[in-house]
Tab-separated table of N, CA, C and O in Angstrom:
chain	number	residue	atom	x	y	z
O	1	HIS	N	106.928	92.499	109.709
O	1	HIS	CA	107.381	93.056	110.960
O	1	HIS	C	106.541	94.286	111.309
O	1	HIS	O	106.210	95.083	110.445
O	2	ALA	N	106.267	94.411	112.577
O	2	ALA	CA	105.511	95.572	113.049
O	2	ALA	C	106.386	96.811	112.928
O	2	ALA	O	107.612	96.743	113.005
O	3	ARG	N	105.717	97.957	112.736
O	3	ARG	CA	106.458	99.213	112.689
O	3	ARG	C	105.686	100.279	113.447
O	3	ARG	O	104.451	100.245	113.504
O	4	ILE	N	106.410	101.193	114.023
O	4	ILE	CA	105.792	102.330	114.690
O	4	ILE	C	105.434	103.331	113.602
O	4	ILE	O	106.311	103.902	112.963
O	5	ALA	N	104.141	103.511	113.366
O	5	ALA	CA	103.682	104.411	112.319
O	5	ALA	C	103.565	105.839	112.830
O	5	ALA	O	103.691	106.790	112.062
O	6	GLU	N	103.317	105.980	114.122
O	6	GLU	CA	103.159	107.305	114.705
O	6	GLU	C	103.471	107.216	116.194
O	6	GLU	O	103.085	106.257	116.859
O	7	ALA	N	104.162	108.211	116.709
O	7	ALA	CA	104.442	108.291	118.141
O	7	ALA	C	104.500	109.760	118.529
O	7	ALA	O	105.366	110.495	118.052
O	8	GLU	N	103.547	110.156	119.330
O	8	GLU	CA	103.468	111.524	119.825
O	8	GLU	C	103.129	111.447	121.304
O	8	GLU	O	102.609	110.430	121.758
O	9	PRO	N	103.372	112.510	122.049
O	9	PRO	CA	102.957	112.478	123.450
O	9	PRO	C	101.466	112.154	123.554
O	9	PRO	O	100.639	112.768	122.884
O	10	GLY	N	101.149	111.136	124.300
O	10	GLY	CA	99.754	110.772	124.518
O	10	GLY	C	99.166	109.777	123.547
O	10	GLY	O	98.054	109.303	123.754
O	11	ARG	N	99.883	109.411	122.484
O	11	ARG	CA	99.321	108.440	121.545
O	11	ARG	C	100.387	107.826	120.647
O	11	ARG	O	101.440	108.420	120.410
O	12	SER	N	100.075	106.640	120.160
O	12	SER	CA	100.962	105.978	119.210
O	12	SER	C	100.141	105.015	118.353
O	12	SER	O	99.056	104.593	118.740
O	13	ILE	N	100.688	104.689	117.197
O	13	ILE	CA	100.065	103.714	116.298
O	13	ILE	C	101.148	102.751	115.846
O	13	ILE	O	102.196	103.163	115.358
O	14	ILE	N	100.867	101.469	116.007
O	14	ILE	CA	101.763	100.419	115.540
O	14	ILE	C	101.038	99.679	114.427
O	14	ILE	O	99.878	99.293	114.579
O	15	GLU	N	101.704	99.507	113.291
O	15	GLU	CA	101.114	98.817	112.143
O	15	GLU	C	101.800	97.474	111.926
O	15	GLU	O	103.013	97.356	112.070
O	16	ILE	N	100.973	96.501	111.564
O	16	ILE	CA	101.471	95.166	111.246
O	16	ILE	C	100.993	94.830	109.842
O	16	ILE	O	99.797	94.602	109.633
O	17	PRO	N	101.902	94.844	108.848
O	17	PRO	CA	101.490	94.507	107.490
O	17	PRO	C	101.210	93.007	107.371
O	17	PRO	O	101.944	92.186	107.912
O	18	LEU	N	100.114	92.689	106.703
O	18	LEU	CA	99.723	91.309	106.450
O	18	LEU	C	99.424	91.172	104.955
O	18	LEU	O	99.077	92.171	104.320
O	19	PRO	N	99.524	89.988	104.389
O	19	PRO	CA	99.153	89.841	102.983
O	19	PRO	C	97.685	90.252	102.779
O	19	PRO	O	96.781	89.666	103.360
O	20	GLY	N	97.456	91.307	102.030
O	20	GLY	CA	96.109	91.768	101.741
O	20	GLY	C	95.455	92.610	102.816
O	20	GLY	O	94.263	92.911	102.725
O	21	ALA	N	96.192	92.996	103.849
O	21	ALA	CA	95.601	93.809	104.920
O	21	ALA	C	96.703	94.447	105.759
O	21	ALA	O	97.887	94.139	105.606
O	22	VAL	N	96.283	95.334	106.643
O	22	VAL	CA	97.197	95.901	107.629
O	22	VAL	C	96.456	95.950	108.961
O	22	VAL	O	95.290	96.342	109.029
O	23	GLY	N	97.130	95.496	110.003
O	23	GLY	CA	96.578	95.574	111.352
O	23	GLY	C	97.147	96.808	112.037
O	23	GLY	O	98.323	97.125	111.864
O	24	ARG	N	96.314	97.498	112.784
O	24	ARG	CA	96.769	98.694	113.504
O	24	ARG	C	96.377	98.600	114.973
O	24	ARG	O	95.261	98.231	115.301
O	25	SER	N	97.303	98.956	115.806
O	25	SER	CA	97.078	99.069	117.235
O	25	SER	C	97.247	100.539	117.582
O	25	SER	O	98.338	101.085	117.428
O	26	ARG	N	96.161	101.169	118.013
O	26	ARG	CA	96.215	102.584	118.407
O	26	ARG	C	96.193	102.651	119.928
O	26	ARG	O	95.297	102.090	120.558
O	27	TRP	N	97.172	103.332	120.473
O	27	TRP	CA	97.298	103.476	121.919
O	27	TRP	C	97.105	104.945	122.277
O	27	TRP	O	97.667	105.821	121.622
O	28	THR	N	96.334	105.197	123.321
O	28	THR	CA	96.229	106.558	123.858
O	28	THR	C	96.531	106.497	125.351
O	28	THR	O	96.231	105.513	126.031
O	29	PHE	N	97.144	107.557	125.835
O	29	PHE	CA	97.519	107.686	127.240
O	29	PHE	C	96.961	109.017	127.730
O	29	PHE	O	97.326	110.062	127.213
O	30	ARG	N	96.043	108.954	128.727
O	30	ARG	CA	95.403	110.177	129.223
O	30	ARG	C	95.526	110.268	130.730
O	30	ARG	O	95.428	109.256	131.435
O	31	ASP	N	95.693	111.493	131.217
O	31	ASP	CA	95.739	111.725	132.656
O	31	ASP	C	94.390	111.351	133.264
O	31	ASP	O	93.336	111.693	132.731
O	32	ALA	N	94.442	110.651	134.375
O	32	ALA	CA	93.222	110.246	135.078
O	32	ALA	C	93.401	110.552	136.562
O	32	ALA	O	93.437	109.650	137.401
O	33	GLY	N	93.593	111.832	136.868
O	33	GLY	CA	93.715	112.238	138.263
O	33	GLY	C	94.919	111.662	138.970
O	33	GLY	O	94.787	111.011	139.995
O	34	GLY	N	96.085	111.879	138.432
O	34	GLY	CA	97.317	111.379	139.039
O	34	GLY	C	97.708	109.992	138.572
O	34	GLY	O	98.742	109.470	138.952
O	35	ARG	N	96.891	109.385	137.771
O	35	ARG	CA	97.184	108.085	137.176
O	35	ARG	C	97.080	108.249	135.666
O	35	ARG	O	96.742	109.320	135.183
O	36	THR	N	97.345	107.195	134.932
O	36	THR	CA	97.249	107.268	133.475
O	36	THR	C	96.277	106.209	132.978
O	36	THR	O	96.379	105.043	133.341
O	37	ARG	N	95.341	106.647	132.159
O	37	ARG	CA	94.401	105.712	131.519
O	37	ARG	C	94.985	105.353	130.159
O	37	ARG	O	95.254	106.223	129.335
O	38	ILE	N	95.180	104.052	129.935
O	38	ILE	CA	95.719	103.541	128.680
O	38	ILE	C	94.576	102.869	127.916
O	38	ILE	O	93.879	102.020	128.461
O	39	THR	N	94.404	103.268	126.672
O	39	THR	CA	93.385	102.667	125.821
O	39	THR	C	94.056	102.111	124.576
O	39	THR	O	94.916	102.763	123.992
O	40	GLN	N	93.672	100.895	124.203
O	40	GLN	CA	94.190	100.284	122.985
O	40	GLN	C	93.007	99.950	122.094
O	40	GLN	O	92.023	99.361	122.538
O	41	ARG	N	93.111	100.315	120.836
O	41	ARG	CA	92.075	99.994	119.847
O	41	ARG	C	92.752	99.265	118.695
O	41	ARG	O	93.720	99.758	118.119
O	42	MET	N	92.236	98.092	118.370
O	42	MET	CA	92.783	97.297	117.277
O	42	MET	C	91.878	97.454	116.060
O	42	MET	O	90.658	97.525	116.193
O	43	SER	N	92.489	97.492	114.873
O	43	SER	CA	91.701	97.534	113.646
O	43	SER	C	92.434	96.789	112.541
O	43	SER	O	93.653	96.604	112.600
O	44	LEU	N	91.670	96.370	111.566
O	44	LEU	CA	92.200	95.721	110.367
O	44	LEU	C	91.590	96.410	109.161
O	44	LEU	O	90.397	96.699	109.140
O	45	GLU	N	92.419	96.668	108.159
O	45	GLU	CA	91.944	97.278	106.922
O	45	GLU	C	92.557	96.543	105.744
O	45	GLU	O	93.665	96.022	105.845
O	46	GLY	N	91.832	96.514	104.647
O	46	GLY	CA	92.342	95.890	103.432
O	46	GLY	C	91.406	94.809	102.928
O	46	GLY	O	90.429	94.433	103.581
O	47	GLU	N	91.718	94.286	101.749
O	47	GLU	CA	90.829	93.337	101.080
O	47	GLU	C	90.646	92.032	101.853
O	47	GLU	O	89.617	91.363	101.720
O	48	ARG	N	91.601	91.642	102.675
O	48	ARG	CA	91.491	90.398	103.442
O	48	ARG	C	91.221	90.646	104.928
O	48	ARG	O	91.306	89.732	105.741
O	49	ALA	N	90.868	91.884	105.287
O	49	ALA	CA	90.653	92.235	106.690
O	49	ALA	C	89.593	91.354	107.351
O	49	ALA	O	89.793	90.871	108.472
O	50	ALA	N	88.472	91.127	106.679
O	50	ALA	CA	87.396	90.320	107.265
O	50	ALA	C	87.861	88.883	107.539
O	50	ALA	O	87.515	88.295	108.568
O	51	GLU	N	88.667	88.365	106.653
O	51	GLU	CA	89.197	87.005	106.820
O	51	GLU	C	90.077	86.926	108.070
O	51	GLU	O	89.940	86.006	108.885
O	52	TYR	N	90.988	87.894	108.230
O	52	TYR	CA	91.854	87.918	109.412
O	52	TYR	C	91.047	88.152	110.684
O	52	TYR	O	91.308	87.538	111.719
O	53	ALA	N	90.071	89.040	110.622
O	53	ALA	CA	89.247	89.337	111.802
O	53	ALA	C	88.508	88.084	112.266
O	53	ALA	O	88.473	87.790	113.464
O	54	ALA	N	87.939	87.349	111.337
O	54	ALA	CA	87.211	86.134	111.701
O	54	ALA	C	88.133	85.107	112.359
O	54	ALA	O	87.748	84.428	113.303
O	55	ALA	N	89.359	85.032	111.872
O	55	ALA	CA	90.304	84.048	112.392
O	55	ALA	C	90.905	84.455	113.745
O	55	ALA	O	91.238	83.594	114.563
O	56	ALA	N	91.031	85.756	114.014
O	56	ALA	CA	91.775	86.203	115.192
O	56	ALA	C	90.948	86.906	116.263
O	56	ALA	O	91.448	87.125	117.367
O	57	ALA	N	89.700	87.249	115.983
O	57	ALA	CA	88.911	88.059	116.916
O	57	ALA	C	88.833	87.447	118.315
O	57	ALA	O	89.080	88.124	119.312
O	58	ALA	N	88.488	86.187	118.415
O	58	ALA	CA	88.342	85.559	119.728
O	58	ALA	C	89.656	85.566	120.499
O	58	ALA	O	89.686	85.822	121.712
O	59	SER	N	90.754	85.330	119.799
O	59	SER	CA	92.067	85.340	120.439
O	59	SER	C	92.423	86.724	120.970
O	59	SER	O	92.902	86.873	122.092
O	60	PHE	N	92.177	87.757	120.155
O	60	PHE	CA	92.447	89.129	120.600
O	60	PHE	C	91.570	89.501	121.784
O	60	PHE	O	92.038	90.060	122.768
O	61	GLU	N	90.282	89.187	121.712
O	61	GLU	CA	89.364	89.534	122.798
O	61	GLU	C	89.772	88.861	124.097
O	61	GLU	O	89.645	89.444	125.171
O	62	ALA	N	90.277	87.652	124.020
O	62	ALA	CA	90.698	86.925	125.216
O	62	ALA	C	92.044	87.415	125.746
O	62	ALA	O	92.258	87.473	126.962
O	63	GLY	N	92.953	87.792	124.853
O	63	GLY	CA	94.317	88.106	125.260
O	63	GLY	C	94.618	89.555	125.579
O	63	GLY	O	95.509	89.845	126.386
O	64	ILE	N	93.915	90.485	124.973
O	64	ILE	CA	94.246	91.905	125.150
O	64	ILE	C	94.088	92.373	126.592
O	64	ILE	O	94.978	93.053	127.107
O	65	PRO	N	93.012	92.030	127.313
O	65	PRO	CA	92.915	92.527	128.703
O	65	PRO	C	94.105	92.113	129.573
O	65	PRO	O	94.651	92.928	130.320
O	66	GLY	N	94.543	90.866	129.447
O	66	GLY	CA	95.701	90.409	130.216
O	66	GLY	C	96.975	91.126	129.808
O	66	GLY	O	97.804	91.476	130.646
O	67	GLY	N	97.120	91.351	128.515
O	67	GLY	CA	98.291	92.086	128.023
O	67	GLY	C	98.319	93.518	128.540
O	67	GLY	O	99.376	94.041	128.901
O	68	MET	N	97.154	94.147	128.598
O	68	MET	CA	97.080	95.521	129.123
O	68	MET	C	97.425	95.542	130.612
O	68	MET	O	98.105	96.443	131.083
O	69	ARG	N	96.961	94.543	131.367
O	69	ARG	CA	97.315	94.473	132.802
O	69	ARG	C	98.822	94.333	132.975
O	69	ARG	O	99.429	94.998	133.808
O	70	LYS	N	99.439	93.467	132.173
O	70	LYS	CA	100.891	93.279	132.262
O	70	LYS	C	101.625	94.573	131.921
O	70	LYS	O	102.616	94.921	132.568
O	71	LEU	N	101.152	95.279	130.906
O	71	LEU	CA	101.767	96.554	130.535
O	71	LEU	C	101.670	97.538	131.696
O	71	LEU	O	102.659	98.177	132.070
O	72	ALA	N	100.485	97.659	132.288
O	72	ALA	CA	100.301	98.585	133.411
O	72	ALA	C	101.196	98.206	134.587
O	72	ALA	O	101.824	99.086	135.213
O	73	GLU	N	101.302	96.925	134.890
O	73	GLU	CA	102.167	96.472	135.981
O	73	GLU	C	103.626	96.799	135.701
O	73	GLU	O	104.366	97.227	136.590
O	74	SER	N	104.066	96.614	134.469
O	74	SER	CA	105.450	96.941	134.097
O	74	SER	C	105.737	98.428	134.236
O	74	SER	O	106.798	98.822	134.727
O	75	ILE	N	104.790	99.246	133.814
O	75	ILE	CA	104.956	100.697	133.936
O	75	ILE	C	105.020	101.102	135.406
O	75	ILE	O	105.869	101.899	135.803
O	76	GLU	N	104.153	100.509	136.233
O	76	GLU	CA	104.150	100.821	137.661
O	76	GLU	C	105.466	100.425	138.306
O	76	GLU	O	106.021	101.164	139.105
O	77	ARG	N	105.974	99.239	137.960
O	77	ARG	CA	107.264	98.801	138.523
O	77	ARG	C	108.384	99.761	138.128
O	77	ARG	O	109.214	100.143	138.927
O	78	ALA	N	108.397	100.149	136.858
O	78	ALA	CA	109.442	101.044	136.366
O	78	ALA	C	109.354	102.421	137.045
O	78	ALA	O	110.380	103.054	137.288
O	79	ALA	N	108.141	102.835	137.370
O	79	ALA	CA	107.948	104.137	138.005
O	79	ALA	C	108.089	104.055	139.531
O	79	ALA	O	108.108	105.079	140.208
O	80	GLY	N	108.165	102.828	140.056
O	80	GLY	CA	108.287	102.670	141.491
O	80	GLY	C	106.984	102.913	142.246
O	80	GLY	O	106.993	103.275	143.406
O	81	THR	N	105.855	102.734	141.571
O	81	THR	CA	104.554	102.932	142.199
O	81	THR	C	103.732	101.657	142.081
O	81	THR	O	104.107	100.742	141.361
O	82	ARG	N	102.625	101.652	142.778
O	82	ARG	CA	101.712	100.516	142.682
O	82	ARG	C	100.292	101.049	142.768
O	82	ARG	O	99.988	101.896	143.587
O	83	ALA	N	99.423	100.524	141.894
O	83	ALA	CA	98.020	100.977	141.872
O	83	ALA	C	97.260	100.421	143.050
O	83	ALA	O	97.569	99.427	143.607
């Protein structure tokens, strides 16, 4: 199960334990002139990290941009604004 490893204003880290590795999603939120720039960085560490990366890299590269758009749209709806 994923866990929130860190949550502070402007950033968070979510960890996903895997057999022989840990996946991390690092999120940063920065002011961008009245808007917010959201950045997500994915990483894998551990003895089996390369194995997981080879198996999942293409899927992550294809899916993350759409997921980020959906997140931004949800935040805009909740805030009552539109980009």
